[in-house]
Amino acid sequence: MALTGVEIFKLLPKTNCKKCGHPTCLAFAMKLAQRQVSLDACPDISEEAKQKLGEASAPPIRPITIGVADRAIKIGEETVLFRHEKKFVNPCAFVVEVKDNMSDEEINRIVDEVLTSEIDRVGQKLRIDAIFVNNSSNDAGRFEDVVRSISSKASFIPLIISTNDPVAAEAALKLISDKKPLLHGANESNVEVMADVAKKYKVSLGVSAKGLDALSALTEKIKGLGVDDMVIDPCANTAKEILEANTMIRRSALKKNFKPLGYPIITFANRDDSMLEAMIATLGVTKYSSIIVLKSIEKWKNLALFTLRQNIYTDPQVPMQVEQKIYKIGEPTPESPLAITTNFSLTYFIVSGEIENSKVPCRLAVMDCEGLSVLTAWAAGKFTASKIAQFIKDSGIENEVTRRELIIPGYVAILSGAIEEKLPGWKIIVGPREANGLPAFLRSYRN
Ligand code: SF4
């Protein structure tokens, strides 16, 4: 069971030295109980206390990393059931399946699709994160060849290699263990030998068992065999089973601190019907799957799933923001238009996108309104005439432009007179209400 703040406090040095950045040991203990700080922050803690607290302060869902360097996927480490309580920590990974009994052409096509799956949405790169190589042929030699071929073609893409055959697993791991793949395929019938292989090659192990009792018994056994890093598969198939199993696993890990189920979950959403696959994957994104295996890559499905994941894994208490500054779009001259908006990410990316579409070089003044959209910021008193005027003065833009005209969003047309009063020498132009009106507006504005 997790220790309370007071129980943790009893094990701390109680010197209130503040080296951990907290005013007292009790304050630090409370934060540690909520898993908001790391035990390492206290340099004076005794080895004995460290041992006792280490387990208690470990995240209830073990963090697992698959792959290396920039493209490594980090999963697990979640601490809450609902995202309104606290931000979900590590976004789930979308993984596409390659079967080793597919033709080489088909495998190459899927790998190419993974390599080109990346899209840029509100400043974040979203993509298919990894490839799941399935030993469907049951042929260790073919499996090894396919793993070799994929890993040389897409060396930086994390791999999940899936086989129940320890010989095939070892043959593949000899090639790519340095890239830290996930070895998926431990079950009740091969547990000892698969644990040995995972331990030998220092990789995480995917564990499958039907039902949570069998699954937790298996993870305990594997832990006893010396493998700590696991990803769990409760063999749920229907949407109902996935929802039930994932919820029970997350609840057991978080609310009961039940360590045998405190691992990231892999969900197999791969279905022949793309719409059904998208719906199952959606369930996985919203309900606790850390890895979601897909059968195919289609742009419409990617866009829907990437967007959903991005929304679920952003902090609902902190609006997405961009930096306050004057952004140059194209190569503006001193005569180019100057528009202003707020620093809500979505607003910025929509407005800047429409300015780019206009092909009119422009400056876009993005004002810090704590990540609120234009109307909300105006209603909250953060996008007012005096604040806009002050921002323009402080930005130094007056020295860069000869045309002292500021285009404001049509939604705050009411501010134009007041801004002109506070910005002597400037003319305020009311732009369109919606960003999609900007291309036509800017093209006529230029002339
Ligand atoms: Fe207490 Fe350790 Fe923090 Fe010092 S560094 S205040 S001893 S918890």
Short mmCIF file of C-alpha atoms and ligand atoms in Angstrom, two decimals:
data_model
loop_
_atom_site.label_atom_id
_atom_site.label_comp_id
_atom_site.label_asym_id
_atom_site.label_seq_id
_atom_site.Cartn_x
_atom_site.Cartn_y
_atom_site.Cartn_z
CA MET A 1 0.00 0.00 0.00
CA ALA A 2 1.10 3.58 -0.60
CA LEU A 3 2.48 5.41 2.41
CA THR A 4 0.76 8.52 3.72
CA GLY A 5 2.57 11.85 3.95
CA VAL A 6 2.96 11.45 7.71
CA GLU A 7 4.40 7.92 7.36
CA ILE A 8 6.88 9.22 4.80
CA PHE A 9 7.75 12.18 7.03
CA LYS A 10 8.77 9.79 9.84
CA LEU A 11 11.46 8.35 7.54
CA LEU A 12 12.93 11.71 6.44
CA PRO A 13 15.89 13.43 8.22
CA LYS A 14 13.56 16.08 9.76
CA THR A 15 16.21 18.82 9.59
CA ASN A 16 14.10 21.16 7.44
CA CYS A 17 17.29 22.07 5.59
CA LYS A 18 15.35 23.08 2.41
CA LYS A 19 17.88 21.44 0.05
CA CYS A 20 14.97 19.68 -1.67
CA GLY A 21 13.39 23.02 -2.53
CA HIS A 22 10.64 22.66 0.06
CA PRO A 23 10.44 24.70 3.26
CA THR A 24 10.08 21.66 5.54
CA CYS A 25 10.50 17.90 5.50
CA LEU A 26 6.75 17.60 6.07
CA ALA A 27 5.99 19.65 2.95
CA PHE A 28 8.34 17.42 0.97
CA ALA A 29 6.72 14.30 2.44
CA MET A 30 3.27 15.48 1.40
CA LYS A 31 4.45 16.11 -2.16
CA LEU A 32 6.14 12.71 -2.23
CA ALA A 33 2.93 11.02 -1.08
CA GLN A 34 1.15 12.67 -4.03
CA ARG A 35 4.00 11.49 -6.31
CA GLN A 36 4.67 15.06 -7.37
CA VAL A 37 8.38 14.99 -6.47
CA SER A 38 11.17 12.47 -6.68
CA LEU A 39 12.83 10.94 -3.63
CA ASP A 40 16.22 11.90 -5.13
CA ALA A 41 15.48 15.55 -4.36
CA CYS A 42 16.46 14.96 -0.72
CA PRO A 43 20.24 14.42 -0.63
CA ASP A 44 20.38 13.50 3.05
CA ILE A 45 17.99 10.60 3.18
CA SER A 46 19.38 7.40 4.73
CA GLU A 47 19.87 4.23 2.71
CA GLU A 48 17.40 2.41 4.93
CA ALA A 49 14.72 5.05 4.38
CA LYS A 50 15.50 5.11 0.69
CA GLN A 51 14.81 1.40 0.47
CA LYS A 52 11.54 1.68 2.36
CA LEU A 53 10.39 4.72 0.42
CA GLY A 54 11.66 3.65 -2.98
CA GLU A 55 8.86 1.20 -3.56
CA ALA A 56 6.23 3.47 -2.03
CA SER A 57 7.22 6.49 -4.09
CA ALA A 58 7.55 4.60 -7.38
CA PRO A 59 4.89 5.51 -9.93
CA PRO A 60 1.88 3.17 -9.62
CA ILE A 61 2.22 2.34 -13.31
CA ARG A 62 5.77 1.48 -14.23
CA PRO A 63 7.42 3.74 -16.83
CA ILE A 64 8.62 1.81 -19.87
CA THR A 65 10.73 3.10 -22.75
CA ILE A 66 10.76 1.43 -26.17
CA GLY A 67 13.36 2.51 -28.71
CA VAL A 68 16.25 4.91 -28.34
CA ALA A 69 17.15 8.57 -28.86
CA ASP A 70 14.62 11.13 -30.14
CA ARG A 71 12.06 8.65 -31.40
CA ALA A 72 11.96 6.53 -28.21
CA ILE A 73 8.45 6.02 -26.86
CA LYS A 74 7.90 6.51 -23.15
CA ILE A 75 4.72 4.97 -21.75
CA GLY A 76 3.21 4.32 -18.32
CA GLU A 77 3.84 6.53 -15.24
CA GLU A 78 0.19 7.57 -15.05
CA THR A 79 -1.11 8.70 -11.69
CA VAL A 80 -4.81 9.50 -12.20
CA LEU A 81 -7.97 7.93 -13.54
CA PHE A 82 -9.42 11.09 -15.02
CA ARG A 83 -7.69 13.86 -16.90
CA HIS A 84 -9.57 16.60 -15.05
CA GLU A 85 -7.72 15.50 -11.89
CA LYS A 86 -4.26 15.92 -13.37
CA LYS A 87 -2.62 15.73 -16.77
CA PHE A 88 -2.18 12.25 -18.24
CA VAL A 89 1.58 11.83 -18.43
CA ASN A 90 2.77 9.81 -21.42
CA PRO A 91 0.67 9.71 -24.60
CA CYS A 92 -0.27 6.30 -25.94
CA ALA A 93 1.71 5.04 -28.91
CA PHE A 94 0.10 4.15 -32.22
CA VAL A 95 1.76 1.12 -33.71
CA VAL A 96 1.08 -0.50 -37.06
CA GLU A 97 1.29 -4.24 -37.55
CA VAL A 98 3.54 -5.93 -40.11
CA LYS A 99 3.17 -9.71 -40.45
CA ASP A 100 6.24 -11.59 -41.50
CA ASN A 101 4.15 -13.73 -43.89
CA MET A 102 3.34 -10.64 -45.95
CA SER A 103 5.24 -10.10 -49.18
CA ASP A 104 8.36 -7.96 -49.06
CA GLU A 105 6.61 -5.34 -51.23
CA GLU A 106 3.72 -5.09 -48.82
CA ILE A 107 6.04 -4.82 -45.84
CA ASN A 108 8.04 -2.07 -47.59
CA ARG A 109 4.85 -0.20 -48.41
CA ILE A 110 3.74 -0.24 -44.76
CA VAL A 111 7.16 0.89 -43.56
CA ASP A 112 7.09 3.75 -46.09
CA GLU A 113 3.66 4.75 -44.81
CA VAL A 114 4.97 4.82 -41.25
CA LEU A 115 7.92 6.95 -42.33
CA THR A 116 5.62 9.48 -44.00
CA SER A 117 2.83 9.44 -41.42
CA GLU A 118 3.99 12.55 -39.58
CA ILE A 119 1.76 15.61 -39.49
CA ASP A 120 2.24 18.96 -37.77
CA ARG A 121 -0.72 20.03 -35.67
CA VAL A 122 -0.67 23.13 -33.47
CA GLY A 123 3.10 22.97 -33.34
CA GLN A 124 3.39 19.31 -32.37
CA LYS A 125 4.67 16.50 -34.56
CA LEU A 126 2.16 13.64 -34.59
CA ARG A 127 2.86 10.28 -36.18
CA ILE A 128 2.63 6.50 -36.13
CA ASP A 129 5.16 5.80 -33.41
CA ALA A 130 6.37 2.26 -33.96
CA ILE A 131 6.07 -0.95 -35.97
CA PHE A 132 4.73 -4.20 -34.53
CA VAL A 133 6.46 -7.09 -36.29
CA ASN A 134 4.38 -10.23 -35.92
CA ASN A 135 5.90 -13.67 -36.39
CA SER A 136 2.73 -14.94 -38.13
CA SER A 137 4.79 -17.29 -40.32
CA ASN A 138 6.02 -19.20 -37.25
CA ASP A 139 9.31 -19.34 -39.12
CA ALA A 140 12.22 -18.00 -37.07
CA GLY A 141 14.37 -17.44 -40.19
CA ARG A 142 11.72 -15.39 -41.98
CA PHE A 143 11.04 -13.41 -38.81
CA GLU A 144 14.73 -12.60 -38.46
CA ASP A 145 14.90 -11.49 -42.12
CA VAL A 146 11.89 -9.22 -41.79
CA VAL A 147 13.15 -7.65 -38.56
CA ARG A 148 16.55 -7.08 -40.20
CA SER A 149 15.00 -5.52 -43.28
CA ILE A 150 12.69 -3.18 -41.33
CA SER A 151 15.37 -2.16 -38.91
CA SER A 152 17.78 -1.26 -41.70
CA LYS A 153 15.14 0.64 -43.69
CA ALA A 154 13.73 2.54 -40.71
CA SER A 155 16.50 2.29 -38.16
CA PHE A 156 15.16 5.02 -35.88
CA ILE A 157 11.58 3.70 -35.65
CA PRO A 158 10.97 1.76 -32.41
CA LEU A 159 10.01 -1.87 -32.94
CA ILE A 160 7.79 -4.30 -31.08
CA ILE A 161 8.72 -7.83 -32.01
CA SER A 162 5.97 -10.32 -31.38
CA THR A 163 6.55 -14.03 -31.16
CA ASN A 164 5.82 -16.90 -28.79
CA ASP A 165 8.91 -18.69 -30.00
CA PRO A 166 11.99 -17.98 -27.87
CA VAL A 167 14.27 -19.07 -30.74
CA ALA A 168 12.73 -16.51 -33.10
CA ALA A 169 12.80 -13.90 -30.33
CA GLU A 170 16.48 -14.45 -29.71
CA ALA A 171 17.36 -14.41 -33.41
CA ALA A 172 15.65 -11.02 -33.80
CA LEU A 173 17.05 -9.59 -30.58
CA LYS A 174 20.60 -10.47 -31.61
CA LEU A 175 20.08 -7.96 -34.43
CA ILE A 176 18.31 -5.12 -32.67
CA SER A 177 18.55 -5.40 -28.89
CA ASP A 178 20.65 -2.20 -28.84
CA LYS A 179 17.58 -0.37 -30.20
CA LYS A 180 15.61 -1.42 -27.14
CA PRO A 181 12.58 -3.02 -28.78
CA LEU A 182 9.69 -4.47 -26.81
CA LEU A 183 9.65 -8.26 -26.95
CA HIS A 184 5.99 -9.26 -26.96
CA GLY A 185 4.93 -12.88 -26.55
CA ALA A 186 5.33 -14.15 -22.98
CA ASN A 187 2.41 -16.30 -21.83
CA GLU A 188 1.69 -19.09 -19.37
CA SER A 189 3.27 -21.72 -21.59
CA ASN A 190 6.64 -20.05 -22.27
CA VAL A 191 7.06 -17.68 -19.35
CA GLU A 192 10.41 -18.90 -17.97
CA VAL A 193 12.23 -19.05 -21.25
CA MET A 194 10.85 -15.73 -22.55
CA ALA A 195 11.79 -14.03 -19.28
CA ASP A 196 15.30 -15.41 -19.72
CA VAL A 197 15.52 -13.99 -23.24
CA ALA A 198 14.22 -10.56 -22.14
CA LYS A 199 16.69 -10.53 -19.25
CA LYS A 200 19.62 -11.61 -21.44
CA TYR A 201 18.95 -8.85 -24.01
CA LYS A 202 17.82 -6.27 -21.44
CA VAL A 203 14.51 -5.50 -23.14
CA SER A 204 10.98 -5.00 -21.84
CA LEU A 205 8.63 -7.95 -22.07
CA GLY A 206 5.04 -8.02 -23.35
CA VAL A 207 2.94 -10.43 -21.30
CA SER A 208 -0.43 -11.90 -22.32
CA ALA A 209 -3.00 -13.78 -20.26
CA LYS A 210 -6.75 -14.06 -20.46
CA GLY A 211 -8.29 -12.50 -17.36
CA LEU A 212 -6.75 -10.25 -14.77
CA ASP A 213 -6.10 -12.99 -12.19
CA ALA A 214 -4.03 -14.97 -14.66
CA LEU A 215 -2.30 -11.81 -15.87
CA SER A 216 -1.30 -10.63 -12.42
CA ALA A 217 -0.07 -14.11 -11.47
CA LEU A 218 2.06 -14.09 -14.60
CA THR A 219 3.60 -10.65 -14.02
CA GLU A 220 4.45 -11.63 -10.45
CA LYS A 221 6.14 -14.76 -11.70
CA ILE A 222 8.11 -12.80 -14.31
CA LYS A 223 9.15 -10.22 -11.73
CA GLY A 224 10.36 -13.09 -9.57
CA LEU A 225 12.43 -14.25 -12.55
CA GLY A 226 14.20 -10.89 -12.61
CA VAL A 227 12.32 -8.92 -15.31
CA ASP A 228 10.89 -5.64 -14.03
CA ASP A 229 9.88 -3.91 -17.26
CA MET A 230 6.65 -5.31 -18.66
CA VAL A 231 3.73 -4.32 -20.87
CA ILE A 232 0.51 -6.21 -20.20
CA ASP A 233 -2.10 -7.64 -22.55
CA PRO A 234 -5.31 -8.84 -20.87
CA CYS A 235 -6.37 -10.52 -24.16
CA ALA A 236 -9.50 -8.38 -24.32
CA ASN A 237 -11.12 -8.51 -27.72
CA THR A 238 -14.48 -6.76 -27.85
CA ALA A 239 -14.97 -3.10 -26.98
CA LYS A 240 -16.77 -4.17 -23.79
CA GLU A 241 -13.93 -6.45 -22.74
CA ILE A 242 -11.30 -3.79 -23.48
CA LEU A 243 -13.17 -1.16 -21.50
CA GLU A 244 -13.68 -3.47 -18.54
CA ALA A 245 -10.15 -4.85 -18.47
CA ASN A 246 -8.40 -1.50 -18.96
CA THR A 247 -10.53 0.19 -16.30
CA MET A 248 -9.97 -2.60 -13.79
CA ILE A 249 -6.22 -2.56 -14.44
CA ARG A 250 -5.91 1.22 -14.04
CA ARG A 251 -8.10 1.23 -10.92
CA SER A 252 -6.22 -1.65 -9.31
CA ALA A 253 -2.87 0.00 -9.98
CA LEU A 254 -3.88 3.47 -8.83
CA LYS A 255 -6.47 3.01 -6.15
CA LYS A 256 -5.23 -0.26 -4.61
CA ASN A 257 -1.56 0.23 -5.52
CA PHE A 258 -1.72 -3.35 -6.81
CA LYS A 259 1.75 -3.74 -8.28
CA PRO A 260 1.15 -6.90 -10.38
CA LEU A 261 -1.12 -4.82 -12.65
CA GLY A 262 0.95 -1.62 -12.44
CA TYR A 263 2.21 -1.79 -16.03
CA PRO A 264 1.28 -0.08 -19.33
CA ILE A 265 -1.43 -1.86 -21.35
CA ILE A 266 -1.15 -2.94 -24.97
CA THR A 267 -4.44 -3.04 -26.90
CA PHE A 268 -4.98 -4.82 -30.21
CA ALA A 269 -7.34 -2.61 -32.19
CA ASN A 270 -6.29 -4.16 -35.51
CA ARG A 271 -9.46 -5.06 -37.44
CA ASP A 272 -10.29 -5.62 -41.11
CA ASP A 273 -12.95 -2.91 -40.95
CA SER A 274 -11.15 0.45 -40.71
CA MET A 275 -14.11 2.20 -39.11
CA LEU A 276 -14.37 -0.45 -36.40
CA GLU A 277 -10.60 -0.29 -35.93
CA ALA A 278 -10.78 3.50 -35.48
CA MET A 279 -13.56 3.09 -32.89
CA ILE A 280 -11.66 0.45 -30.90
CA ALA A 281 -8.53 2.61 -31.05
CA THR A 282 -10.56 5.58 -29.81
CA LEU A 283 -11.63 3.52 -26.83
CA GLY A 284 -7.97 2.69 -26.17
CA VAL A 285 -6.90 6.35 -26.34
CA THR A 286 -9.58 7.48 -23.92
CA LYS A 287 -9.45 4.46 -21.62
CA TYR A 288 -5.93 3.75 -20.59
CA SER A 289 -4.20 1.88 -23.41
CA SER A 290 -0.53 2.79 -23.66
CA ILE A 291 0.14 0.99 -26.95
CA ILE A 292 -2.54 0.64 -29.63
CA VAL A 293 -1.83 -1.79 -32.45
CA LEU A 294 -3.45 -0.90 -35.80
CA LYS A 295 -3.79 -2.96 -38.92
CA SER A 296 -3.53 -0.20 -41.48
CA ILE A 297 -2.50 3.37 -42.01
CA GLU A 298 -5.04 5.66 -43.60
CA LYS A 299 -4.74 9.42 -43.50
CA TRP A 300 -8.33 10.04 -42.33
CA LYS A 301 -7.88 7.58 -39.49
CA ASN A 302 -4.49 8.95 -38.51
CA LEU A 303 -5.81 12.50 -38.38
CA ALA A 304 -8.78 11.54 -36.21
CA LEU A 305 -6.71 9.42 -33.82
CA PHE A 306 -3.76 11.83 -33.59
CA THR A 307 -6.09 14.71 -32.82
CA LEU A 308 -7.94 12.74 -30.17
CA ARG A 309 -4.68 11.66 -28.53
CA GLN A 310 -3.35 15.20 -28.57
CA ASN A 311 -6.47 16.45 -26.85
CA ILE A 312 -6.62 13.69 -24.24
CA TYR A 313 -2.96 14.13 -23.33
CA THR A 314 -2.85 17.91 -23.03
CA ASP A 315 -3.25 19.44 -19.62
CA PRO A 316 -6.89 20.54 -19.33
CA GLN A 317 -5.92 23.06 -16.66
CA VAL A 318 -3.33 24.80 -18.83
CA PRO A 319 -4.41 26.23 -22.19
CA MET A 320 -2.00 25.49 -25.01
CA GLN A 321 -0.01 28.62 -25.65
CA VAL A 322 2.56 30.01 -28.02
CA GLU A 323 5.24 32.52 -27.15
CA GLN A 324 4.34 36.21 -27.10
CA LYS A 325 6.22 37.94 -29.91
CA ILE A 326 5.92 39.41 -33.40
CA TYR A 327 6.00 36.51 -35.86
CA LYS A 328 7.11 37.09 -39.45
CA ILE A 329 5.13 35.17 -42.06
CA GLY A 330 6.81 35.16 -45.44
CA GLU A 331 9.36 37.95 -45.84
CA PRO A 332 7.59 41.09 -44.72
CA THR A 333 8.93 44.54 -45.60
CA PRO A 334 8.35 47.68 -43.50
CA GLU A 335 5.24 48.25 -45.65
CA SER A 336 3.72 44.80 -45.00
CA PRO A 337 0.51 44.41 -42.96
CA LEU A 338 0.66 43.93 -39.20
CA ALA A 339 -2.12 41.90 -37.57
CA ILE A 340 -2.66 41.03 -33.92
CA THR A 341 -4.16 38.03 -32.15
CA THR A 342 -3.90 36.17 -28.84
CA ASN A 343 -1.48 33.40 -27.88
CA PHE A 344 -3.97 30.50 -27.71
CA SER A 345 -2.17 27.85 -29.81
CA LEU A 346 -5.15 26.93 -31.89
CA THR A 347 -5.89 30.59 -32.65
CA TYR A 348 -2.27 31.24 -33.57
CA PHE A 349 -1.95 28.23 -35.87
CA ILE A 350 -5.26 28.89 -37.62
CA VAL A 351 -4.54 32.61 -38.10
CA SER A 352 -0.93 32.08 -39.21
CA GLY A 353 -2.05 29.28 -41.55
CA GLU A 354 -4.59 31.54 -43.23
CA ILE A 355 -2.02 34.33 -43.56
CA GLU A 356 0.33 31.85 -45.23
CA ASN A 357 -2.50 30.84 -47.57
CA SER A 358 -2.93 34.48 -48.58
CA LYS A 359 0.70 34.56 -49.82
CA VAL A 360 0.86 38.13 -48.50
CA PRO A 361 4.00 38.62 -46.36
CA CYS A 362 2.80 39.80 -43.01
CA ARG A 363 3.72 40.37 -39.38
CA LEU A 364 1.55 38.73 -36.75
CA ALA A 365 1.72 40.21 -33.27
CA VAL A 366 0.84 37.44 -30.81
CA MET A 367 -0.05 38.81 -27.40
CA ASP A 368 0.16 36.81 -24.18
CA CYS A 369 -3.43 36.38 -22.99
CA GLU A 370 -2.70 33.28 -20.88
CA GLY A 371 -3.61 31.02 -23.77
CA LEU A 372 -7.16 32.33 -24.20
CA SER A 373 -8.85 32.77 -27.56
CA VAL A 374 -9.72 36.27 -28.80
CA LEU A 375 -13.26 36.59 -27.50
CA THR A 376 -12.56 34.82 -24.22
CA ALA A 377 -9.48 36.98 -23.62
CA TRP A 378 -11.47 40.12 -24.39
CA ALA A 379 -14.28 39.03 -22.03
CA ALA A 380 -11.71 38.25 -19.33
CA GLY A 381 -10.12 41.69 -19.63
CA LYS A 382 -6.84 40.35 -21.02
CA PHE A 383 -7.21 41.62 -24.61
CA THR A 384 -8.15 45.21 -23.95
CA ALA A 385 -7.30 48.47 -25.72
CA SER A 386 -4.77 49.55 -23.13
CA LYS A 387 -3.07 46.13 -22.97
CA ILE A 388 -2.88 45.89 -26.76
CA ALA A 389 -1.46 49.42 -26.98
CA GLN A 390 1.12 48.67 -24.30
CA PHE A 391 2.14 45.42 -26.01
CA ILE A 392 2.62 47.18 -29.36
CA LYS A 393 4.70 49.92 -27.70
CA ASP A 394 6.84 47.44 -25.75
CA SER A 395 7.38 45.15 -28.74
CA GLY A 396 9.53 47.71 -30.57
CA ILE A 397 7.58 47.07 -33.77
CA GLU A 398 7.27 50.84 -34.30
CA ASN A 399 10.91 50.85 -35.40
CA GLU A 400 10.37 48.10 -37.96
CA VAL A 401 7.31 49.27 -39.85
CA THR A 402 6.60 52.39 -41.85
CA ARG A 403 2.91 51.69 -42.28
CA ARG A 404 1.49 52.28 -38.82
CA GLU A 405 -1.64 50.25 -39.21
CA LEU A 406 -2.72 47.44 -36.93
CA ILE A 407 -5.27 44.87 -38.08
CA ILE A 408 -7.40 43.64 -35.17
CA PRO A 409 -9.75 40.63 -35.21
CA GLY A 410 -13.27 41.52 -36.34
CA TYR A 411 -14.68 40.07 -33.12
CA VAL A 412 -13.14 42.94 -31.14
CA ALA A 413 -14.01 45.72 -33.60
CA ILE A 414 -15.43 47.57 -30.60
CA LEU A 415 -11.85 48.21 -29.39
CA SER A 416 -10.68 50.08 -32.48
CA GLY A 417 -11.41 53.62 -31.26
CA ALA A 418 -9.93 53.04 -27.81
CA ILE A 419 -6.75 51.51 -29.25
CA GLU A 420 -6.29 54.50 -31.60
CA GLU A 421 -6.59 56.80 -28.60
CA LYS A 422 -3.91 54.90 -26.71
CA LEU A 423 -1.62 54.43 -29.70
CA PRO A 424 -1.21 57.92 -31.16
CA GLY A 425 -0.09 57.89 -34.79
CA TRP A 426 -1.56 54.42 -35.46
CA LYS A 427 -4.58 53.54 -37.53
CA ILE A 428 -6.61 50.54 -36.42
CA ILE A 429 -8.06 48.40 -39.18
CA VAL A 430 -10.84 45.94 -38.36
CA GLY A 431 -10.08 42.58 -39.95
CA PRO A 432 -12.46 39.70 -40.60
CA ARG A 433 -14.22 37.96 -37.72
CA GLU A 434 -13.14 34.50 -38.83
CA ALA A 435 -9.58 33.56 -39.79
CA ASN A 436 -10.75 32.04 -43.05
CA GLY A 437 -11.61 35.57 -44.21
CA LEU A 438 -7.97 36.65 -43.92
CA PRO A 439 -6.64 35.59 -47.36
CA ALA A 440 -9.20 37.70 -49.28
CA PHE A 441 -8.88 40.52 -46.75
CA LEU A 442 -5.08 40.67 -46.95
CA ARG A 443 -4.99 40.47 -50.72
CA SER A 444 -7.31 43.47 -51.02
CA TYR A 445 -5.58 45.25 -48.11
CA ARG A 446 -2.24 45.07 -49.94
CA ASN A 447 -3.59 46.90 -52.95
FE1 SF4 B 1 13.97 17.57 4.72
FE2 SF4 B 1 15.52 16.34 2.95
FE3 SF4 B 1 14.07 18.44 2.23
FE4 SF4 B 1 16.15 18.78 3.85
S1 SF4 B 1 16.23 18.07 1.75
S2 SF4 B 1 14.09 19.68 4.03
S3 SF4 B 1 16.08 16.91 5.02
S4 SF4 B 1 13.32 16.50 2.92
#
